[in-house]
mmCIF file of C-alpha atoms in Angstrom:
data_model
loop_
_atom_site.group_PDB
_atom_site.id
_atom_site.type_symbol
_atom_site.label_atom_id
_atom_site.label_comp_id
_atom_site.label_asym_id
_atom_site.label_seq_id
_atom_site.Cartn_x
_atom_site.Cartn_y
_atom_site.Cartn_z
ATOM 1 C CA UNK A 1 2.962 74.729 -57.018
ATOM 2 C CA UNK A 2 2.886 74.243 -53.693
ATOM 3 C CA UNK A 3 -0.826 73.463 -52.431
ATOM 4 C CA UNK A 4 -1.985 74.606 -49.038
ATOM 5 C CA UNK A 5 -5.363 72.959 -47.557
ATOM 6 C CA UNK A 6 -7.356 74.858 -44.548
ATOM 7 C CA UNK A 7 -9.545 72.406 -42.807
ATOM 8 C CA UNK A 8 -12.548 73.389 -40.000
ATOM 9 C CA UNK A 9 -12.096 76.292 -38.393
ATOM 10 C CA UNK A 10 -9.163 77.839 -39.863
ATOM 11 C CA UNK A 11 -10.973 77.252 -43.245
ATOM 12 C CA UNK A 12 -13.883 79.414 -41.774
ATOM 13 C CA UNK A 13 -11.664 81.999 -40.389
ATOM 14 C CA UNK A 14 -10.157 82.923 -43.863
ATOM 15 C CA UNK A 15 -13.263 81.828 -45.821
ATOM 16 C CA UNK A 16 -11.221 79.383 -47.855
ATOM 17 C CA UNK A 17 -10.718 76.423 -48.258
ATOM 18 C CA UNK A 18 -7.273 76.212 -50.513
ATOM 19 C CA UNK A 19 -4.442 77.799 -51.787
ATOM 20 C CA UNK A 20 -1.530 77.733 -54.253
ATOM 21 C CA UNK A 21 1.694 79.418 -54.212
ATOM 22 C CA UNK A 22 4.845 78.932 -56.432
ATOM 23 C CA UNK A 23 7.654 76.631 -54.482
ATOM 24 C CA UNK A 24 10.428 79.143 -53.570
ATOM 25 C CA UNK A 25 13.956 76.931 -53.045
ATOM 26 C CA UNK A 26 14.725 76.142 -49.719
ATOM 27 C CA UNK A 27 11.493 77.269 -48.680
ATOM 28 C CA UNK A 28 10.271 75.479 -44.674
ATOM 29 C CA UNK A 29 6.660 75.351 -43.330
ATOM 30 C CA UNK A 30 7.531 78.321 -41.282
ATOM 31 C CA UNK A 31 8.557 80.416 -44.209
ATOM 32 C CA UNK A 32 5.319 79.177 -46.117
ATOM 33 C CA UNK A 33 3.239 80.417 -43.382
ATOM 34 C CA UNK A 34 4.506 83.827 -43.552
ATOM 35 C CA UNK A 35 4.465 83.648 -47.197
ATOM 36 C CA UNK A 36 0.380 82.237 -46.819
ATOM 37 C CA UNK A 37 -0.737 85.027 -44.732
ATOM 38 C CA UNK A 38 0.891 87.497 -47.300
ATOM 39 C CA UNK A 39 -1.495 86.316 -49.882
ATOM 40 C CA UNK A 40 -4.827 86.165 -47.901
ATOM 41 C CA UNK A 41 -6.607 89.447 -46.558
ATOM 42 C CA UNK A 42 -7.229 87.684 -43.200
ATOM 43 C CA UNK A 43 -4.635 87.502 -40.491
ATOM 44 C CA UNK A 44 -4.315 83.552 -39.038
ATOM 45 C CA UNK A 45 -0.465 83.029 -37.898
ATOM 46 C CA UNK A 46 -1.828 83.978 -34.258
ATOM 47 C CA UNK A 47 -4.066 80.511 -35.092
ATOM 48 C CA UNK A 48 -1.262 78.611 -35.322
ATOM 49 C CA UNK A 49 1.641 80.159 -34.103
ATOM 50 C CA UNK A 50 2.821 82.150 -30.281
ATOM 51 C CA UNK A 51 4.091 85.611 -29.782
ATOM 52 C CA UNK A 52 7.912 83.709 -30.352
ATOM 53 C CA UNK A 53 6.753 82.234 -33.230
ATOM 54 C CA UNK A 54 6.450 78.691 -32.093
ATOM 55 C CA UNK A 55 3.562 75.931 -32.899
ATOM 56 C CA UNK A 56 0.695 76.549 -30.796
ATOM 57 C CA UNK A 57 -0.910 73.333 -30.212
ATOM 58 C CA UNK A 58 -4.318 73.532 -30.938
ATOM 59 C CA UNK A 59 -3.830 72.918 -34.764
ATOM 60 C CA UNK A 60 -1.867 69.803 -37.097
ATOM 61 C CA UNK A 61 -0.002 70.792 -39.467
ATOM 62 C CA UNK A 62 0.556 68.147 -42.109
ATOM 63 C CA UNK A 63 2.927 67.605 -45.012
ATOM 64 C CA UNK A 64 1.859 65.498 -47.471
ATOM 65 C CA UNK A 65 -0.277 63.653 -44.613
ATOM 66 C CA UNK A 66 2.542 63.478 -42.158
ATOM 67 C CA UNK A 67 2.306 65.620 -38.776
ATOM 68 C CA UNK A 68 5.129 68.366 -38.850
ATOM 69 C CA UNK A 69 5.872 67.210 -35.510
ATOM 70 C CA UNK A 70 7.658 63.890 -36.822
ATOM 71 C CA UNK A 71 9.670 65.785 -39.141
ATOM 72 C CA UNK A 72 11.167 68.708 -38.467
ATOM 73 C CA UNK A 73 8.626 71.070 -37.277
ATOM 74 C CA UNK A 74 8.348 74.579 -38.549
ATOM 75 C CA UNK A 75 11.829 73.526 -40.322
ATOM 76 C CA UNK A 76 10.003 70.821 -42.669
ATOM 77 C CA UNK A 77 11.070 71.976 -46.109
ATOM 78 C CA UNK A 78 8.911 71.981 -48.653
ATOM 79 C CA UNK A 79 9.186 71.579 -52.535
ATOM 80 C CA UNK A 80 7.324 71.932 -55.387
ATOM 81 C CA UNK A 81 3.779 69.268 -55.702
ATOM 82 C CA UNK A 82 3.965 69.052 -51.641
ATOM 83 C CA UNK A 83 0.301 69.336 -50.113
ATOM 84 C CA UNK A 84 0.654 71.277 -46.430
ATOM 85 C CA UNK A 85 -2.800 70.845 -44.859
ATOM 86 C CA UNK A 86 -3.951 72.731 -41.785
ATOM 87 C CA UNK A 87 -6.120 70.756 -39.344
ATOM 88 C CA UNK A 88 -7.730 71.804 -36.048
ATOM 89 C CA UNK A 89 -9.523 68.525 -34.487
ATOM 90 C CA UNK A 90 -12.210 68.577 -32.656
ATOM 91 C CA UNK A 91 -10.883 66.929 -29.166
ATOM 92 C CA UNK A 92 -14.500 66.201 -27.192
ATOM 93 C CA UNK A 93 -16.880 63.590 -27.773
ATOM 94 C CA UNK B 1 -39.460 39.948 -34.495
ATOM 95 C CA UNK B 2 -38.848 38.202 -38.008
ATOM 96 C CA UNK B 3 -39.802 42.014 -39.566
ATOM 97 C CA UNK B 4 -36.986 43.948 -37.257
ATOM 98 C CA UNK B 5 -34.467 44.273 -39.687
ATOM 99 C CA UNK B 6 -36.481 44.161 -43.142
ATOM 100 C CA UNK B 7 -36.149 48.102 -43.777
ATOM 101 C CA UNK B 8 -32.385 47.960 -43.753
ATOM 102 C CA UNK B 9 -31.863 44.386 -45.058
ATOM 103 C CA UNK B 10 -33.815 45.951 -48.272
ATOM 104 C CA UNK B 11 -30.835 48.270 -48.200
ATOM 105 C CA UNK B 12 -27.635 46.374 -47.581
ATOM 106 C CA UNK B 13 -29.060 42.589 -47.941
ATOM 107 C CA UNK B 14 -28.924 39.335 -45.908
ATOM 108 C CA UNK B 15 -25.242 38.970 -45.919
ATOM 109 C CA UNK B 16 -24.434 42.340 -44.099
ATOM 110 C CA UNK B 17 -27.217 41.977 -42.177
ATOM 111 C CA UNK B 18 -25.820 38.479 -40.933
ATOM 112 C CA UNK B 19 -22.001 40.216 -40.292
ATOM 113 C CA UNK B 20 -23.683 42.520 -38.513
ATOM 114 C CA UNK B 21 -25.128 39.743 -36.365
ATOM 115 C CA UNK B 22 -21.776 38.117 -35.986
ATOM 116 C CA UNK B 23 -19.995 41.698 -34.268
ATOM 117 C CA UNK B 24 -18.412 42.610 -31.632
ATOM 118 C CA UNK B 25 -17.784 45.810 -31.130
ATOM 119 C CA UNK B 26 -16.227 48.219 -28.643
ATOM 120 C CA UNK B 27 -17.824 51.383 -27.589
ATOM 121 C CA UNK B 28 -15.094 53.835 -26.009
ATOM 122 C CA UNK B 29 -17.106 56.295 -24.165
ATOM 123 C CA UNK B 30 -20.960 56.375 -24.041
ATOM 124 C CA UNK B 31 -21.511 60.191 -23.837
ATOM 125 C CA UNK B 32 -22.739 62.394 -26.734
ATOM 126 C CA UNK B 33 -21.139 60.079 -29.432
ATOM 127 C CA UNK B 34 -21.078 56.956 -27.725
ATOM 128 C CA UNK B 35 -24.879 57.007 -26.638
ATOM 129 C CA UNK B 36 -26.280 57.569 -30.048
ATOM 130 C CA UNK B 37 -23.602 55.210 -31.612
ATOM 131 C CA UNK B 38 -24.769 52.084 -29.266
ATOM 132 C CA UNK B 39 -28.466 53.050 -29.725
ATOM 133 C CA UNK B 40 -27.840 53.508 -33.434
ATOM 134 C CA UNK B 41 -25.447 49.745 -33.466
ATOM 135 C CA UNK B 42 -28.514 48.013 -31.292
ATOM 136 C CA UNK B 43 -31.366 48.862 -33.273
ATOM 137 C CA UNK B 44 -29.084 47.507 -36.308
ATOM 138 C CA UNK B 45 -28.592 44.579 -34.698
ATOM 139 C CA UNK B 46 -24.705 44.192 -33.934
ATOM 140 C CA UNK B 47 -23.771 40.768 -31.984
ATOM 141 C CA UNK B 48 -22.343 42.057 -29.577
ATOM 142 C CA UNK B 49 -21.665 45.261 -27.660
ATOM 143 C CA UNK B 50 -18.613 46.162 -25.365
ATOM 144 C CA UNK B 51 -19.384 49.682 -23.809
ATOM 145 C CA UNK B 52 -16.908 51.382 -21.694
ATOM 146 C CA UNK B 53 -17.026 54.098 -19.568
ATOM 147 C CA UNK B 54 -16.981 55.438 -15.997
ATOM 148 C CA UNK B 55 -19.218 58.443 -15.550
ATOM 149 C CA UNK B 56 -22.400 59.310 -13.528
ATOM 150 C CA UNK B 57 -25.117 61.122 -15.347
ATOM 151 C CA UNK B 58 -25.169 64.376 -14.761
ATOM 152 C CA UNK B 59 -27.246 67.360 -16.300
ATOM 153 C CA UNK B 60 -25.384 69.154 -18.913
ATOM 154 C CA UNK B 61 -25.532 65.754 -20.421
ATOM 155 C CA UNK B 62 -28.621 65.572 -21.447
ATOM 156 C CA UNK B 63 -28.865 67.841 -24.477
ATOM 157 C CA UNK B 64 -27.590 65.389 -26.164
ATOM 158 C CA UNK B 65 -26.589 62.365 -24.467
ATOM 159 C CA UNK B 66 -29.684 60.083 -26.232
ATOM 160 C CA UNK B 67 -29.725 57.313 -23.814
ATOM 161 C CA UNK B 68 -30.585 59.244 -20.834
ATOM 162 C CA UNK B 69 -33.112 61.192 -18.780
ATOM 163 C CA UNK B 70 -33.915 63.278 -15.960
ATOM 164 C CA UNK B 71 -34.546 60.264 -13.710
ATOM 165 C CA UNK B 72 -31.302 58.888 -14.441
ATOM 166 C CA UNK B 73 -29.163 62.267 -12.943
ATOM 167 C CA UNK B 74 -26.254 60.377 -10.659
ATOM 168 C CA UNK B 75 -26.958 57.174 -12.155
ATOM 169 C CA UNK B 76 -23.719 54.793 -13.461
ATOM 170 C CA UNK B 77 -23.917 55.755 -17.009
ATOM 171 C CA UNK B 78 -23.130 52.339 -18.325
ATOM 172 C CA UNK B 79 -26.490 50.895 -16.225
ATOM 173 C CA UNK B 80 -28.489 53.188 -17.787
ATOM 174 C CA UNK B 81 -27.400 52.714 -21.085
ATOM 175 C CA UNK B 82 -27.471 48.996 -20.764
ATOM 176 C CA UNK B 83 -30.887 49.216 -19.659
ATOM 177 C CA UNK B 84 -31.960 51.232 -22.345
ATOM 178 C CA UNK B 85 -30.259 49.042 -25.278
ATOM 179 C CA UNK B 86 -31.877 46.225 -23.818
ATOM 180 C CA UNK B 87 -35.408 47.547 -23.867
ATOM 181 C CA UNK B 88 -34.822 48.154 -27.991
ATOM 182 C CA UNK B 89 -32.525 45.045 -28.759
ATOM 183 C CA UNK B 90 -32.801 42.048 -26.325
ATOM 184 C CA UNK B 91 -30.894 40.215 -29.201
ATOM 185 C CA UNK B 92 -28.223 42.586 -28.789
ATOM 186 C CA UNK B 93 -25.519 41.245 -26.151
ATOM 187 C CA UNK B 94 -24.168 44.239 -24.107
ATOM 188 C CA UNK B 95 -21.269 43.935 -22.016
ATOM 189 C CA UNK B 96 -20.100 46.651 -19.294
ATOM 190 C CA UNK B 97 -16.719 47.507 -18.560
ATOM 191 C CA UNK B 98 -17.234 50.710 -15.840
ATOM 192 C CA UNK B 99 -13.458 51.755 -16.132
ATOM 193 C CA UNK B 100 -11.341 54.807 -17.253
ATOM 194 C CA UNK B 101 -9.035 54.454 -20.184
ATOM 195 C CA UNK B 102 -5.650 54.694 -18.961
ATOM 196 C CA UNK B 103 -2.579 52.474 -19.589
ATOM 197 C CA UNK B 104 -3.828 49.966 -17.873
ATOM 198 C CA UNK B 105 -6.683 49.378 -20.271
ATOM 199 C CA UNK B 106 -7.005 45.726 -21.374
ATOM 200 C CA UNK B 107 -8.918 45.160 -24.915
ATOM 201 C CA UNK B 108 -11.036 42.528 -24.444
ATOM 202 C CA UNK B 109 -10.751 39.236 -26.796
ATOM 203 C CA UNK B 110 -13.125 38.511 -29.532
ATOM 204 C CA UNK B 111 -13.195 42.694 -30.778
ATOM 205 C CA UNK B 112 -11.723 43.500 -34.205
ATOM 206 C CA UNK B 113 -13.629 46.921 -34.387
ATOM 207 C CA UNK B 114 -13.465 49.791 -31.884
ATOM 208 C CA UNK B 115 -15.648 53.182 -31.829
ATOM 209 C CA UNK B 116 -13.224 55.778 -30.243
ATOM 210 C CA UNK B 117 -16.212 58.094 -28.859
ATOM 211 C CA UNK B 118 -13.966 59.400 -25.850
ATOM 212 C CA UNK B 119 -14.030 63.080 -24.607
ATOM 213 C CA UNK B 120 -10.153 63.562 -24.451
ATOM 214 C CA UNK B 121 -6.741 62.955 -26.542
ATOM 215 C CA UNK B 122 -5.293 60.953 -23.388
ATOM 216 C CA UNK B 123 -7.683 58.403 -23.057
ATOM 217 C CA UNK B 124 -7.989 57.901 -26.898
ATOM 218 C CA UNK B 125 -4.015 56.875 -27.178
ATOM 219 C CA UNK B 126 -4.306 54.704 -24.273
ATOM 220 C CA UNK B 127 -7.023 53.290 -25.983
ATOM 221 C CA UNK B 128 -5.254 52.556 -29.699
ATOM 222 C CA UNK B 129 -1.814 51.497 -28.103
ATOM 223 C CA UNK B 130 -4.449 48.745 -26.235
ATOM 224 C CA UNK B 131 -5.267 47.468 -29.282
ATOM 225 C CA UNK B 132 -4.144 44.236 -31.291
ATOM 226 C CA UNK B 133 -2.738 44.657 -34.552
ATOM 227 C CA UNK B 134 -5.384 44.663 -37.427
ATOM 228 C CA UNK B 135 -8.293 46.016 -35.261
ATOM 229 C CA UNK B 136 -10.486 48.696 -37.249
ATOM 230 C CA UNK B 137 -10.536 51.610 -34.894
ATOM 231 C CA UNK B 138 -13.388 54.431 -35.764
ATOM 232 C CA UNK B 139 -12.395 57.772 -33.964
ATOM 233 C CA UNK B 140 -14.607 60.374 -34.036
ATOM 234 C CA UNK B 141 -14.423 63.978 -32.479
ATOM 235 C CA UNK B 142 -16.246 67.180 -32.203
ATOM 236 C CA UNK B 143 -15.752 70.309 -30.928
ATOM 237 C CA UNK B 144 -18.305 73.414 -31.566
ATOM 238 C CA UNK B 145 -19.570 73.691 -34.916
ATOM 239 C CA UNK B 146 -16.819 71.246 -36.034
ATOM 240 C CA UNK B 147 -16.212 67.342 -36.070
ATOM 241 C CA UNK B 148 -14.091 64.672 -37.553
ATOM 242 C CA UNK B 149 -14.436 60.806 -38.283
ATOM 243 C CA UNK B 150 -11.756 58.617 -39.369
ATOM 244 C CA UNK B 151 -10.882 54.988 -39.714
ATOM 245 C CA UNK B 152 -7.617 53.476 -38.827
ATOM 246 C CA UNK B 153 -6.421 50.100 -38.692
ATOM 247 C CA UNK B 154 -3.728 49.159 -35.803
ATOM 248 C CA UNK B 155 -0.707 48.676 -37.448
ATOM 249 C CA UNK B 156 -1.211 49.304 -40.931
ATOM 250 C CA UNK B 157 -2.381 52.934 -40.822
ATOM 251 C CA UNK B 158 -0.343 55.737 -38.957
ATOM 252 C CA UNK B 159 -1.276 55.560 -35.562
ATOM 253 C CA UNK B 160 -3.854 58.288 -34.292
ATOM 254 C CA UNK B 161 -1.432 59.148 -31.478
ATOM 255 C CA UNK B 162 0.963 60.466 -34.520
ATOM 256 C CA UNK B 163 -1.615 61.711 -36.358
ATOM 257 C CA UNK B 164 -2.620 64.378 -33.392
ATOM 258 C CA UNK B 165 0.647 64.463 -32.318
ATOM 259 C CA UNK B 166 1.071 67.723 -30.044
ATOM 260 C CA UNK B 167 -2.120 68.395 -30.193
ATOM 261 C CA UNK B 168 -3.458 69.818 -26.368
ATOM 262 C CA UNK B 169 -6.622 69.418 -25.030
ATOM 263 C CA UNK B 170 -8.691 72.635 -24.634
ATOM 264 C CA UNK B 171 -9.170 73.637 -21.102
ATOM 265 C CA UNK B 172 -12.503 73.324 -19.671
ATOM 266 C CA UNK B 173 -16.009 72.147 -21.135
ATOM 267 C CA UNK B 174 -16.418 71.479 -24.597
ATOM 268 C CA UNK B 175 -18.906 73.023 -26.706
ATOM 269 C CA UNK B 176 -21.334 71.054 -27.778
ATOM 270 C CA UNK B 177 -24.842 70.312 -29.315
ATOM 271 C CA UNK B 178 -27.228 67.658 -29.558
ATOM 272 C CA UNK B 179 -27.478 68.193 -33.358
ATOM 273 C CA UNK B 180 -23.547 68.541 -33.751
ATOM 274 C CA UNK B 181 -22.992 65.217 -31.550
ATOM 275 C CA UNK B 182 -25.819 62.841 -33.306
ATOM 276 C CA UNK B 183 -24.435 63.441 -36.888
ATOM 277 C CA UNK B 184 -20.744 62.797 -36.134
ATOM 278 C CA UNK B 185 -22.627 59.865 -34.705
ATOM 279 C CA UNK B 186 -24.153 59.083 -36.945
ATOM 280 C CA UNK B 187 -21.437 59.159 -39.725
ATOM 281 C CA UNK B 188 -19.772 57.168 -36.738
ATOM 282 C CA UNK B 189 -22.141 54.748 -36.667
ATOM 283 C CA UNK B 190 -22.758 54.304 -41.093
ATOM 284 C CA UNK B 191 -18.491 53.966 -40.927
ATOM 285 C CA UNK B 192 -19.007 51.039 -38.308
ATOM 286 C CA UNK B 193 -21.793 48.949 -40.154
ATOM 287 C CA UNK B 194 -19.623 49.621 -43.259
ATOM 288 C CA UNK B 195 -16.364 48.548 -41.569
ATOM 289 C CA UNK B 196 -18.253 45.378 -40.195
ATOM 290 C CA UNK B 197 -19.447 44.501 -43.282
ATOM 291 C CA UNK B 198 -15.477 44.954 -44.646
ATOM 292 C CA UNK B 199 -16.023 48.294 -46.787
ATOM 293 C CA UNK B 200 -14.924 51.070 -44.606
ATOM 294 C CA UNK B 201 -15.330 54.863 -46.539
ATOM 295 C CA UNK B 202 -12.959 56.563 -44.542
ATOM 296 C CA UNK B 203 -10.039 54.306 -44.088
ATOM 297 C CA UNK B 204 -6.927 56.417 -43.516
ATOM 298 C CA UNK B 205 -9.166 59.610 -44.306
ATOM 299 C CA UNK B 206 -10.816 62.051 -42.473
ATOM 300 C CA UNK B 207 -14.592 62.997 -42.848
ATOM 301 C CA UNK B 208 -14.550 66.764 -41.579
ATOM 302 C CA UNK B 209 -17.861 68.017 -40.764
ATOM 303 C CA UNK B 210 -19.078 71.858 -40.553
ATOM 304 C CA UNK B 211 -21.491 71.647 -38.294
ATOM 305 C CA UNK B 212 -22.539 75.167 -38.136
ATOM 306 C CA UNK B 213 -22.381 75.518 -41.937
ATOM 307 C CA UNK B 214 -23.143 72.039 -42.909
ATOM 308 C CA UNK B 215 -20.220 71.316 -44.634
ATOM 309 C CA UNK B 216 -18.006 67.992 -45.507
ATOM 310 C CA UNK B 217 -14.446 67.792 -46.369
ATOM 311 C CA UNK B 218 -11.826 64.810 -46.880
ATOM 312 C CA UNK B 219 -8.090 64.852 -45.577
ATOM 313 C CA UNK B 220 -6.004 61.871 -46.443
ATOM 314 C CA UNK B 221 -3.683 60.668 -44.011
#
């Protein structure tokens, strides 16, 4: 299984706090978001993602603690046991 | 004077009590996190204090800004708060460095823990890539209903400025409250005193904090 973790205030947009899917082969982040949003009644791509489908920048995306942005973005593959965590920080202080 | 510390040396003994004595610590930022985390390191007794910051007190700060007052509006922030730390810790050693945190920032010597309290991701990567290996940095943030501590140590941990990679700074003020700021301060301030005393909680992990729902989570980095 692939597990998905929704931190701050994504996890109170969609009321929860994890989720598991199956590992589909050759399955990237990007795919796994679309796949995400299938399985959970709220709508939250437009969190994370622009009209063209690219990374908005308000939220980190990790896999397996490592910011997409070091590997390959939206492209990151994932596989079966990989943790993808979704992370919006709070920037003031 | 003998008494000041008996409460909390009941709770973490003479030892810790006596690292505690022996810190020095840098405060990045003294607004809503930093304020409460010097107040919070003073009345606990840390060695020394290095607070840094540039800004003028002004009014929105003071819902939750601890350190000021009405009388202090246009004041140098760092006087103020010096003053203040003073007045509850004379043992306390406070040094001012009234500066931004750019790339020319300097760490001082002698400081092997850092409090990251700044308002902005700019100044807090300027403020790690200052750093000497091995220095314990705490970073807190918070944002609305929603905040986040960590601890990271220079060159062993993944750097913050990877961590947040990307990440933009939202555009105008910040919402904030003076409940929301004094508990990430506060966990700020319990990470420090255990990071002095060598048993940091949240090494390489984040402490998320639901503010508005008054809930905790944990993300490994």
């Amino acid at each position: 299984m692939v597990k998905i973790q929704f931190y701050s205030l994504i996890r109170l947009l969609l009321k929860q706090d994890k989720l598991e899917l199956p590992p589909c082969e050759n399955e990237q982040v990007g795919q796994l978001l679309q796949r995400a949003q299938q399985k959970i009644a709220t709508p939250f791509l437009h969190k994370l993602l622009d009209d063209q489908g690219d990374l908005l920048l308000g939220t980190i995306i990790m896999v397996n603690r490592r910011n997409i942005l070091h590997l390959q973005k939206l492209q990151t593959p994932v596989h079966d046991g990989d943790v993808v965590a979704f992370f919006p920080p709070g920037a003031g202080g | 004077m003998a008494d000041r510390y008996k409460r909390q040396v009941a709770l973490w003994g003479k030892e810790s009590q006596q690292q505690l004595e022996t810190a020095e610590v840098l405060i990045a930022g003294v607004g809503g996190l930093g304020a409460a985390v010097a107040e919070l390191l003073t009345r606990a007794g840390v060695g020394k204090l290095t607070l840094v910051d540039n800004g003028l007190v002004d009014w929105p700060d003071l819902n939750r800004q601890l350190l000021y007052c009405e009388a202090d509006i246009g004041r140098s922030k760092l006087q103020v708060a010096a003053r203040q730390l003073r007045r509850i810790n004379s043992k306390v050693k406070i040094d001012l460095l009234e500066q931004q945190i750019n790339p020319s920032f300097i760490c001082p010597p002698g400081i092997s823990i850092v409090a990251d309290c700044l308002d902005n991701y700019a100044s807090r990567f300027h403020l790690e890539a200052a750093l000497p290996d091995e220095t314990y940095l705490v970073h807190g943030g918070i944002e609305g209903n929603q905040g986040q501590v960590i601890t990271l140590q220079k060159g062993k941990s993944q750097p913050l400025a990877d961590i947040f990679s990307g990440i933009q700074q939202p555009s105008g003020e910040i919402p904030v409250s003076g409940p929301g700021a004094t508990t990430i301060a506060g966990y700020m301030a319990s990470e420090l005193i255990n990071t002095i005393c060598g048993k940091p909680q949240l090494l390489n992990r984040f402490l998320i904090v639901g503010l508005g729902d008054l809930h905790l989570d944990f993300l490994k980095v």
